[in-house]
Coordinates of C-alpha atoms and ligand atoms in Angstrom, one line a residue:
X1 CA 83.8 126.8 128.3
X2 CA 83.6 123.6 130.4
X3 CA 87.0 122.6 132.0
X4 CA 88.8 119.9 130.1
X5 CA 88.1 116.4 131.4
X6 CA 89.1 112.9 130.4
X7 CA 87.5 109.5 131.3
X8 CA 90.2 107.0 132.4
X9 CA 89.1 103.4 133.1
X10 CA 85.5 104.6 133.4
X11 CA 86.2 107.4 135.8
X12 CA 86.1 111.1 134.8
X13 CA 89.0 113.3 135.8
X14 CA 89.9 117.0 135.2
X15 CA 93.0 117.5 133.0
X16 CA 94.0 120.5 135.1
X17 CA 96.5 121.3 136.5
X18 CA 98.6 119.7 133.8
X19 CA 100.5 122.0 131.4
X20 CA 99.1 122.2 127.8
X21 CA 102.0 120.1 126.6
X22 CA 101.7 117.4 129.2
X23 CA 101.5 114.0 127.6
X24 CA 98.9 111.4 128.3
X25 CA 101.7 109.2 129.7
X26 CA 102.8 111.8 132.3
X27 CA 99.1 112.6 133.2
X28 CA 98.4 109.0 133.9
X29 CA 101.5 108.3 135.9
X30 CA 101.1 111.4 138.0
X31 CA 97.7 110.0 138.9
X32 CA 99.2 106.7 140.1
X33 CA 98.4 104.7 136.9
X34 CA 102.0 103.7 136.7
X35 CA 101.3 100.5 134.7
X36 CA 101.8 102.8 131.6
X37 CA 105.6 103.0 131.2
X38 CA 108.0 105.3 129.6
X39 CA 110.7 103.5 127.7
X40 CA 111.8 106.0 125.0
X41 CA 109.4 108.9 125.0
X42 CA 109.6 109.0 121.2
X43 CA 107.1 106.4 119.9
X44 CA 109.7 103.6 119.4
X45 CA 109.1 101.1 122.2
X46 CA 105.3 100.9 122.9
X47 CA 105.8 100.6 126.6
X48 CA 103.3 103.6 127.0
X49 CA 100.5 102.1 124.8
X50 CA 97.0 102.8 126.0
X51 CA 93.6 102.3 124.4
X52 CA 91.5 105.3 123.2
X53 CA 87.9 105.1 122.0
X54 CA 87.8 106.4 118.5
X55 CA 85.3 106.5 115.6
X56 CA 85.3 102.9 114.3
X57 CA 85.8 101.5 110.8
X58 CA 83.4 98.5 111.1
X59 CA 81.6 99.5 114.3
X60 CA 80.6 102.9 115.7
X61 CA 83.6 102.8 118.1
X62 CA 87.0 101.1 117.9
X63 CA 89.4 100.7 120.8
X64 CA 92.6 102.1 119.3
X65 CA 96.0 101.6 120.9
X66 CA 98.2 104.8 120.7
X67 CA 101.6 105.9 122.1
X68 CA 100.6 107.8 125.3
X69 CA 104.1 109.4 125.3
X70 CA 103.3 111.4 122.1
X71 CA 99.8 112.6 122.6
X72 CA 99.1 115.8 124.7
X73 CA 96.5 114.9 127.3
X74 CA 94.5 118.1 126.3
X75 CA 94.0 116.5 122.9
X76 CA 91.8 113.9 124.7
X77 CA 89.4 116.4 126.3
X78 CA 86.0 114.6 126.5
X79 CA 87.6 111.3 125.4
X80 CA 87.8 107.8 126.9
X81 CA 91.0 106.0 127.7
X82 CA 91.7 102.5 129.1
X83 CA 95.0 101.5 130.6
X84 CA 96.4 98.1 131.4
X85 CA 95.0 98.6 135.0
X86 CA 91.6 99.3 133.5
X87 CA 91.6 96.2 131.4
X88 CA 91.9 94.1 134.5
X89 CA 89.1 95.8 136.3
X90 CA 86.4 96.7 133.7
X91 CA 85.2 93.2 133.0
X92 CA 81.6 92.2 133.4
X93 CA 79.6 94.5 135.9
X94 CA 79.4 92.9 139.3
X95 CA 82.3 90.6 138.9
X96 CA 85.4 90.9 141.0
X97 CA 88.6 92.3 139.4
X98 CA 90.2 89.6 137.3
X99 CA 92.8 89.4 134.6
X100 CA 91.7 90.4 131.2
X101 CA 91.8 87.5 128.7
X102 CA 94.9 89.0 127.0
X103 CA 96.6 89.4 130.4
X104 CA 95.7 85.8 131.3
X105 CA 97.2 84.5 128.1
X106 CA 100.4 86.5 128.5
X107 CA 100.7 85.2 132.1
X108 CA 100.1 81.5 131.4
X109 CA 102.3 81.4 128.3
X110 CA 105.3 83.2 129.9
X111 CA 105.0 86.3 127.8
X112 CA 106.5 88.5 130.5
X113 CA 109.8 88.5 132.5
X114 CA 110.9 91.9 133.9
X115 CA 107.4 93.2 132.9
X116 CA 108.5 96.7 131.8
X117 CA 107.1 96.2 128.3
X118 CA 104.1 94.1 129.3
X119 CA 101.4 96.7 129.9
X120 CA 102.2 98.2 126.5
X121 CA 102.0 94.8 124.9
X122 CA 98.8 94.2 126.7
X123 CA 97.1 97.3 125.4
X124 CA 98.3 96.7 121.8
X125 CA 97.1 93.1 122.1
X126 CA 93.8 94.3 123.5
X127 CA 93.3 96.6 120.5
X128 CA 93.7 93.7 118.2
X129 CA 91.5 91.5 120.5
X130 CA 88.7 94.0 120.1
X131 CA 89.2 94.6 116.3
X132 CA 85.7 93.8 115.0
X133 CA 86.8 92.1 111.8
X134 CA 89.3 89.8 113.5
X135 CA 88.3 86.2 113.1
X136 CA 86.1 85.5 116.1
X137 CA 86.3 81.8 116.1
X138 CA 89.8 80.4 116.6
X139 CA 90.6 77.3 114.5
X140 CA 92.7 75.2 116.9
X141 CA 93.7 72.9 114.0
X142 CA 95.3 75.7 111.9
X143 CA 99.1 75.8 112.0
X144 CA 100.5 79.3 112.7
X145 CA 104.0 78.2 111.5
X146 CA 102.6 77.5 108.0
X147 CA 102.8 80.0 105.2
X148 CA 99.7 81.7 103.9
X149 CA 100.9 80.7 100.5
X150 CA 100.7 77.0 101.4
X151 CA 97.4 76.7 99.5
X152 CA 95.5 76.0 102.7
X153 CA 93.6 79.2 102.2
X154 CA 93.1 79.5 106.0
X155 CA 94.8 82.9 106.1
X156 CA 97.1 81.6 108.8
X157 CA 100.9 82.2 108.5
X158 CA 103.8 83.2 110.8
X159 CA 102.3 86.7 111.2
X160 CA 98.6 85.8 111.4
X161 CA 97.2 83.5 114.0
X162 CA 94.4 80.9 113.7
X163 CA 92.3 83.4 115.7
X164 CA 92.8 86.1 113.0
X165 CA 95.3 88.0 115.2
X166 CA 97.5 90.2 113.0
X167 CA 101.0 90.1 114.6
X168 CA 101.7 93.5 113.1
X169 CA 99.4 94.9 115.8
X170 CA 102.5 94.5 118.0
X171 CA 105.0 95.9 115.6
X172 CA 105.4 99.1 117.7
X173 CA 106.1 97.2 120.9
X174 CA 109.6 96.1 121.9
X175 CA 110.6 93.5 124.5
X176 CA 114.2 93.3 125.6
X177 CA 114.1 90.2 127.8
X178 CA 111.3 87.7 127.3
X179 CA 111.7 87.1 123.6
X180 CA 108.9 87.3 121.2
X181 CA 107.8 83.6 120.8
X182 CA 105.8 83.4 124.0
X183 CA 104.3 86.8 123.3
X184 CA 103.2 85.5 119.9
X185 CA 101.8 82.4 121.5
X186 CA 99.7 84.5 123.8
X187 CA 98.5 86.7 120.9
X188 CA 97.6 83.6 118.8
X189 CA 95.7 82.0 121.7
X190 CA 93.2 84.8 122.6
X191 CA 89.6 84.0 121.8
X192 CA 86.7 86.3 121.0
X193 CA 85.4 88.8 123.5
X194 CA 82.5 87.6 125.6
X195 CA 79.1 89.0 124.8
X196 CA 78.9 90.8 128.2
X197 CA 82.5 92.2 127.9
X198 CA 81.9 96.0 128.5
X199 CA 84.6 97.1 126.2
X200 CA 83.2 94.9 123.4
X201 CA 79.8 96.3 124.1
X202 CA 81.1 99.9 124.1
X203 CA 82.1 99.4 120.4
X204 CA 78.4 99.3 119.5
X205 CA 77.7 102.8 120.8
X206 CA 78.8 106.1 119.3
X207 CA 82.4 107.2 120.0
X208 CA 82.9 110.2 122.3
X209 CA 82.3 113.3 120.3
X210 CA 85.2 115.8 119.8
X211 CA 84.9 118.6 122.3
X212 CA 85.8 122.2 121.6
X213 CA 88.7 122.9 123.9
X214 CA 90.5 126.0 125.1
X215 CA 92.9 124.7 127.7
X216 CA 95.1 127.4 129.0
X217 CA 97.8 127.6 131.6
X218 CA 100.1 130.6 132.1
X219 CA 100.7 131.9 128.6
X220 CA 100.2 128.6 126.8
X221 CA 97.1 127.1 125.2
X222 CA 95.8 124.0 123.6
X223 CA 92.9 124.8 121.4
X224 CA 90.4 122.7 119.4
X225 CA 87.6 124.3 117.4
X226 CA 84.4 122.5 116.2
X227 CA 84.7 123.4 112.5
X228 CA 87.2 124.0 109.8
X229 CA 86.0 127.6 109.3
X230 CA 86.6 128.4 113.0
X231 CA 90.0 126.7 113.0
X232 CA 91.1 128.6 109.9
X233 CA 90.0 131.9 111.4
X234 CA 92.0 131.1 114.5
X235 CA 95.0 130.2 112.4
X236 CA 94.8 133.6 110.6
X237 CA 94.8 135.3 114.0
X238 CA 97.6 133.1 115.3
X239 CA 100.0 132.4 112.4
X240 CA 102.5 131.3 115.1
X241 CA 100.3 128.4 116.2
X242 CA 101.5 124.9 115.9
X243 CA 99.0 122.6 114.2
X244 CA 98.8 119.0 115.5
X245 CA 96.9 116.0 114.2
X246 CA 98.2 112.6 115.5
X247 CA 101.1 114.3 117.3
X248 CA 103.5 111.5 116.2
X249 CA 106.0 114.1 114.9
X250 CA 105.1 117.0 117.3
X251 CA 105.2 114.7 120.4
X252 CA 108.8 113.8 119.6
X253 CA 109.7 117.5 119.2
X254 CA 108.2 118.2 122.6
X255 CA 109.8 115.3 124.4
X256 CA 113.2 115.0 122.8
X257 CA 113.9 118.5 121.6
X258 CA 112.0 120.3 124.4
X259 CA 110.0 122.4 122.0
X260 CA 107.1 124.3 123.4
X261 CA 104.4 126.3 121.6
X262 CA 102.4 129.2 122.9
X263 CA 99.4 127.9 121.0
X264 CA 98.8 124.4 119.7
X265 CA 95.7 123.9 117.5
X266 CA 94.3 120.4 117.1
X267 CA 92.9 119.5 113.7
X268 CA 92.6 115.7 114.1
X269 CA 88.8 115.5 114.7
X270 CA 87.7 118.2 112.2
X271 CA 84.9 116.5 110.2
X272 CA 86.0 118.4 107.0
X273 CA 89.5 116.8 107.3
X274 CA 88.2 113.3 107.9
X275 CA 86.2 112.5 104.8
X276 CA 87.1 109.7 102.4
X277 CA 85.5 109.7 99.0
X278 CA 86.0 107.3 96.1
X279 CA 84.6 108.9 93.0
X280 CA 84.7 108.2 89.2
X281 CA 87.7 110.4 88.5
X282 CA 89.5 110.6 91.9
X283 CA 89.9 109.4 95.4
X284 CA 89.9 112.1 98.0
X285 CA 91.4 111.4 101.4
X286 CA 90.9 113.7 104.4
X287 CA 94.2 115.0 105.7
X288 CA 93.3 114.1 109.3
X289 CA 92.3 110.5 108.8
X290 CA 94.8 108.2 110.4
X291 CA 96.9 105.9 108.2
X292 CA 95.1 102.9 109.9
X293 CA 91.7 104.4 109.0
X294 CA 92.8 105.0 105.4
X295 CA 94.3 101.5 105.1
X296 CA 91.2 99.8 106.4
X297 CA 88.7 102.0 104.7
X298 CA 90.4 101.9 101.2
X299 CA 91.0 98.2 101.7
X300 CA 93.3 97.9 98.6
X301 CA 91.4 100.4 96.4
X302 CA 94.7 102.2 95.7
X303 CA 97.3 99.3 95.6
X304 CA 100.3 101.6 95.9
X305 CA 98.9 103.1 99.1
X306 CA 98.2 99.5 100.3
X307 CA 101.9 98.7 99.8
X308 CA 102.9 101.9 101.7
X309 CA 101.0 101.4 104.9
X310 CA 102.6 98.2 106.3
X311 CA 106.1 99.8 105.7
X312 CA 105.2 103.0 107.4
X313 CA 106.3 103.0 111.1
X314 CA 104.3 100.6 113.3
X315 CA 100.6 100.0 113.8
X316 CA 100.8 102.1 117.0
X317 CA 102.2 105.1 115.1
X318 CA 99.8 104.5 112.1
X319 CA 96.9 104.6 114.6
X320 CA 97.8 108.3 115.1
X321 CA 99.8 109.4 112.1
X322 CA 98.0 111.3 109.3
X323 CA 98.8 112.2 105.7
X324 CA 98.4 115.9 106.7
X325 CA 101.1 115.5 109.3
X326 CA 103.5 113.6 107.0
X327 CA 103.2 116.2 104.3
X328 CA 102.9 119.1 106.7
X329 CA 106.4 118.5 108.1
X330 CA 107.9 118.8 104.6
X331 CA 110.4 116.1 105.5
X332 CA 112.5 114.8 102.6
X333 CA 112.3 111.3 104.0
X334 CA 108.6 111.0 104.7
X335 CA 107.2 107.9 103.1
X336 CA 104.0 109.2 101.7
X337 CA 105.4 111.8 99.3
X338 CA 107.2 109.4 96.9
X339 CA 104.0 107.3 96.7
X340 CA 101.7 110.3 96.3
X341 CA 104.1 111.8 93.6
X342 CA 103.9 108.5 91.7
X343 CA 100.1 108.7 92.0
X344 CA 100.2 112.3 90.7
X345 CA 98.3 113.4 93.8
X346 CA 97.4 117.0 94.5
X347 CA 96.7 118.7 97.8
X348 CA 93.7 120.8 98.8
X349 CA 95.0 123.7 100.8
X350 CA 92.5 125.7 102.8
X351 CA 92.6 129.1 104.6
X352 CA 90.0 131.5 105.8
X353 CA 89.6 132.9 102.3
X354 CA 88.9 129.6 100.5
X355 CA 90.7 126.6 99.0
X356 CA 93.2 126.0 96.3
X357 CA 94.5 122.8 94.8
X358 CA 98.3 122.3 94.3
X359 CA 99.9 119.4 92.5
X360 CA 102.2 117.6 95.0
X361 CA 105.0 117.9 92.4
X362 CA 104.8 121.7 92.9
X363 CA 104.3 121.7 96.7
X364 CA 107.8 121.3 98.1
X365 CA 110.1 124.2 97.5
X366 CA 113.2 123.4 99.7
X367 CA 114.3 121.6 102.8
X368 CA 111.1 121.4 104.9
X369 CA 109.7 124.2 102.9
X370 CA 106.5 124.3 100.8
X371 CA 104.1 126.6 99.1
X372 CA 101.7 126.2 102.1
X373 CA 101.2 129.5 103.9
X374 CA 101.3 129.7 107.7
X375 CA 97.5 130.1 108.1
X376 CA 96.8 127.3 105.6
X377 CA 95.9 123.7 106.3
X378 CA 96.1 120.7 104.2
X379 CA 92.4 119.7 104.0
X380 CA 92.7 116.6 101.7
X381 CA 94.8 114.7 99.3
X382 CA 93.4 113.9 95.8
X383 CA 94.5 110.9 93.8
X384 CA 93.3 111.0 90.2
X385 CA 91.8 107.9 88.6
X386 CA 92.3 105.7 86.7
X387 CA 95.4 104.3 88.4
X388 CA 98.4 103.0 86.6
X389 CA 98.4 99.2 86.9
X390 CA 102.1 98.5 87.5
X391 CA 103.0 99.8 90.9
X392 CA 105.6 99.2 93.6
X393 CA 106.8 101.0 96.8
X394 CA 110.4 100.0 97.8
X395 CA 111.5 101.4 101.1
X396 CA 115.2 100.8 101.8
X397 CA 115.8 101.1 105.6
X398 CA 118.1 99.4 108.1
X399 CA 115.1 97.4 109.6
X400 CA 112.3 95.8 107.7
X401 CA 109.6 97.5 109.9
X402 CA 109.4 100.5 112.0
X403 CA 112.4 102.4 110.6
X404 CA 112.9 105.7 108.7
X405 CA 113.8 105.3 105.0
X406 CA 117.3 105.7 103.8
X407 CA 115.8 105.8 100.3
X408 CA 112.2 105.3 99.2
X409 CA 111.1 104.7 95.6
X410 CA 107.5 104.5 94.3
X411 CA 106.6 103.5 90.8
X412 CA 103.4 103.8 88.8
X413 CA 103.7 102.5 85.2
X414 CA 101.2 102.0 82.4
X415 CA 102.5 99.1 80.3
X416 CA 100.3 98.4 77.2
X417 CA 101.1 96.0 74.4
X418 CA 104.6 95.6 76.0
X419 CA 105.3 99.3 75.7
X420 CA 105.7 101.7 78.7
X421 CA 103.1 104.3 77.8
X422 CA 103.5 106.3 81.0
X423 CA 105.9 106.3 84.0
X424 CA 105.7 108.2 87.2
X425 CA 108.4 107.7 89.8
X426 CA 108.5 109.4 93.2
X427 CA 111.8 109.4 95.3
X428 CA 112.4 110.1 98.9
X429 CA 115.8 110.5 100.7
X430 CA 117.8 111.6 97.7
X431 CA 117.4 115.4 97.8
X432 CA 116.3 118.2 100.1
X433 CA 112.7 117.5 99.1
X434 CA 110.9 114.5 97.8
X435 CA 111.3 114.5 94.0
X436 CA 110.0 113.0 90.8
X437 CA 112.6 111.0 88.8
X438 CA 111.8 112.9 85.6
X439 CA 114.8 111.8 83.5
X440 CA 114.1 108.1 84.4
X441 CA 110.4 108.6 83.5
X442 CA 111.5 109.9 80.1
X443 CA 114.0 107.0 79.7
X444 CA 111.1 104.6 80.1
X445 CA 108.2 106.2 78.3
X446 CA 107.6 104.9 74.8
X447 CA 110.1 102.1 75.2
X448 CA 109.4 98.3 75.3
X449 CA 109.2 97.0 78.9
X450 CA 112.3 94.7 78.5
X451 CA 115.3 93.9 80.6
X452 CA 117.4 96.2 78.3
X453 CA 115.0 99.1 78.9
X454 CA 115.0 98.5 82.6
X455 CA 118.8 98.3 82.8
X456 CA 119.2 101.5 80.8
X457 CA 116.6 103.3 82.9
X458 CA 118.2 102.0 86.1
X459 CA 121.5 103.7 85.1
X460 CA 119.6 107.0 84.7
X461 CA 117.8 106.5 88.0
X462 CA 121.1 106.0 89.8
X463 CA 122.0 109.6 88.7
X464 CA 118.7 111.2 89.9
X465 CA 118.7 113.5 92.9
X466 CA 121.7 114.6 95.0
X467 CA 121.9 111.9 97.7
X468 CA 124.1 112.7 100.6
X469 CA 126.2 110.7 103.1
X470 CA 124.7 110.5 106.6
X471 CA 124.4 108.0 109.5
X472 CA 121.7 106.1 107.6
X473 CA 123.5 105.5 104.3
X474 CA 126.2 106.8 102.0
X475 CA 125.4 108.7 98.9
X476 CA 126.8 105.8 96.8
X477 CA 124.6 103.3 98.6
X478 CA 121.6 105.5 98.0
X479 CA 122.3 105.8 94.3
X480 CA 122.9 102.1 94.0
X481 CA 119.6 101.3 95.7
X482 CA 117.7 103.6 93.3
X483 CA 119.0 101.6 90.3
X484 CA 118.4 98.2 92.1
X485 CA 114.9 99.3 92.8
X486 CA 114.0 99.6 89.1
X487 CA 115.6 96.2 88.3
X488 CA 113.6 94.7 91.2
X489 CA 110.4 96.2 89.8
X490 CA 111.2 94.7 86.4
X491 CA 111.9 91.3 88.0
X492 CA 108.7 91.5 90.0
X493 CA 106.4 92.5 87.1
X494 CA 107.7 90.6 84.1
X495 CA 105.6 87.5 84.9
X496 CA 102.5 89.6 84.9
X497 CA 103.6 91.8 82.0
X498 CA 105.6 89.7 79.5
X499 CA 108.2 91.7 77.5
Ligands
FAD501 C1 108.5 105.9 116.0 C2 108.2 106.7 114.8 C3 108.3 106.1 113.6 C4 108.0 106.8 112.4 N1 108.1 106.2 111.2 C5 107.8 106.9 110.1 C6 107.9 106.2 108.8 O1 108.2 105.0 108.7 N2 107.7 106.9 107.7 C7 107.4 108.3 107.8 O2 107.2 108.9 106.7 N3 107.2 108.9 109.0 C8 107.4 108.2 110.1 N4 107.3 108.9 111.3 C9 106.9 110.3 111.4 C10 105.4 110.6 111.6 O3 104.8 109.5 112.2 C11 104.7 110.9 110.3 O4 105.3 112.1 109.7 C12 103.2 111.2 110.5 O5 102.6 111.1 109.2 C13 102.9 112.5 111.1 O6 101.5 112.7 111.2 P1 100.8 113.3 112.5 O7 99.4 113.5 112.2 O8 101.2 112.5 113.7 O9 101.6 114.7 112.6 P2 101.7 115.7 113.8 O10 102.8 115.4 114.7 O11 100.4 115.9 114.4 O12 102.0 117.1 113.0 C14 103.3 117.3 112.5 C15 103.3 118.6 111.8 O13 102.5 118.5 110.6 C16 101.8 119.7 110.3 N5 100.4 119.3 110.1 C17 99.7 118.3 110.6 N6 98.5 118.2 110.1 C18 98.4 119.2 109.1 C19 97.4 119.6 108.2 N7 96.2 119.0 108.1 N8 97.7 120.7 107.4 C20 98.9 121.3 107.5 N9 99.9 120.9 108.4 C21 99.6 119.9 109.2 C22 102.0 120.6 111.5 O14 103.0 121.5 111.1 C23 102.5 119.7 112.6 O15 103.4 120.4 113.4 C24 107.6 108.2 112.5 C25 107.4 108.8 113.8 C26 107.7 108.1 114.9 C27 107.6 108.7 116.2
FES502 S1 107.7 105.5 125.8 FE1 108.5 104.4 124.1 S2 106.8 104.5 122.7 FE2 106.2 105.8 124.3
FES503 S1 109.5 91.5 129.8 FE1 111.3 92.7 130.1 S2 111.3 94.1 128.4 FE2 109.7 92.7 127.9

């Protein structure tokens, strides 16, 4: 097998002699690319952001910013990475090194003081700069302070610039000294990439293909197989192997809890785990698609999922995180399970002997336990159609964005002729596993969708689960939030569904 190699800023380099758990961040810094910074090593600050060439949503290739502190460098065998240094130097061929347009805007608008966060902001900003469906023609007359709901129809508000820049692209980047206003000014000032811009042109060519990898050092290995069948055979031989997709959970385990695995098996580029199909009776979502890919490819087809994505971590994390990883950890506070429970989703589990489909409501068996066997992978998530029309996802957390849920509640209701015909409610953060609020569902079904029904059902919802006290919230607060969540749903929906 060819030795593992990675292309950084246009130059190929061997991954050896890094250990199989070495992160992209450490790999880059050890090679002198110290623009990429370590702030937290757990995906919270974005100082380590770099661009990776990935299969595109609207073009063959997207430049996708990811947290270099979380991704093992061996996972990027055969891939292309651009750092903040590379952005400055890979401009048009034959031209002397110059600041990249996003670097130029950050400099002239005072977007940097100590500079520690700046390379990370630059890479996240460059990812948005190169997003193919970002408005390419800035409208200097549009007012970024105005609300999108002002009727102007220009799509410009406090979070979206006149150049189409979505400020949420920077939601995973923290700055402790400059303040965000000049950074926002820079983001909202960048224009469209020039025709001869090599990174813009790179988007029109195929992304680097995934490469079968068997990267070993001492007794440890990072392995990537070409197909699902080969991967499942390997997992049967090595039931002790740790499966990784986006590595946004596993990377934290490695960095903060010093966990090491003898064998890490990558599944993030397996074609069988990266399909998305919208059929007549169901939507099937590959377990290894990133949340950003699902969000952009579904584009609102499943409104409850569309409500989930912006509340899930940050754009940087969503660029790596997968549904397979969120369900695979079995965490009781993962944000996708409540939503998928309300959608009555099922999981397609695959091992070397074949596949089985398990309703998500029967998947979790205890704290971080599930019916999934050690050699089984989650191949896909199936959401049955038609969808219930009244939906909401309420995530109660200490911060509005980029925080772990204290409580999460997802609703999917059929209200017909003023009567609740069907109610499905998924809860996170109130028990050892994500759960359905079965008693509340029963308290709603068959009843008129009125304030009285909502209040009575909210009292039932307050008693669901066994919420506990911890550093995020007290059990009383969690119960109170459950009830409030249903009252909020009623308030939010009664205009559309008169009682
Ligand atoms: C800063 C930060 C913020 C976060 N915020 C949120 C948040 O708001 N909400 C939330 O829910 N989570 C959050 N997370 C957790 C994490 O991002 C999610 O759980 C994510 O979905 C994990 O996906 P991944 O592909 O990165 O998993 P990985 O880290 O690659 O894998 C995690 C584990 O899942 C299992 N696994 C992965 N893929 C499969 C598969 N196909 N089949 C079977 N098992 C599999 C493996 O056991 C693996 O060890 C956050 C994490 C960080 C670092
Ligand atoms: S170092 Fe903070 S997100 Fe990577
Ligand atoms: S410029 Fe100092 S942390 Fe952002």
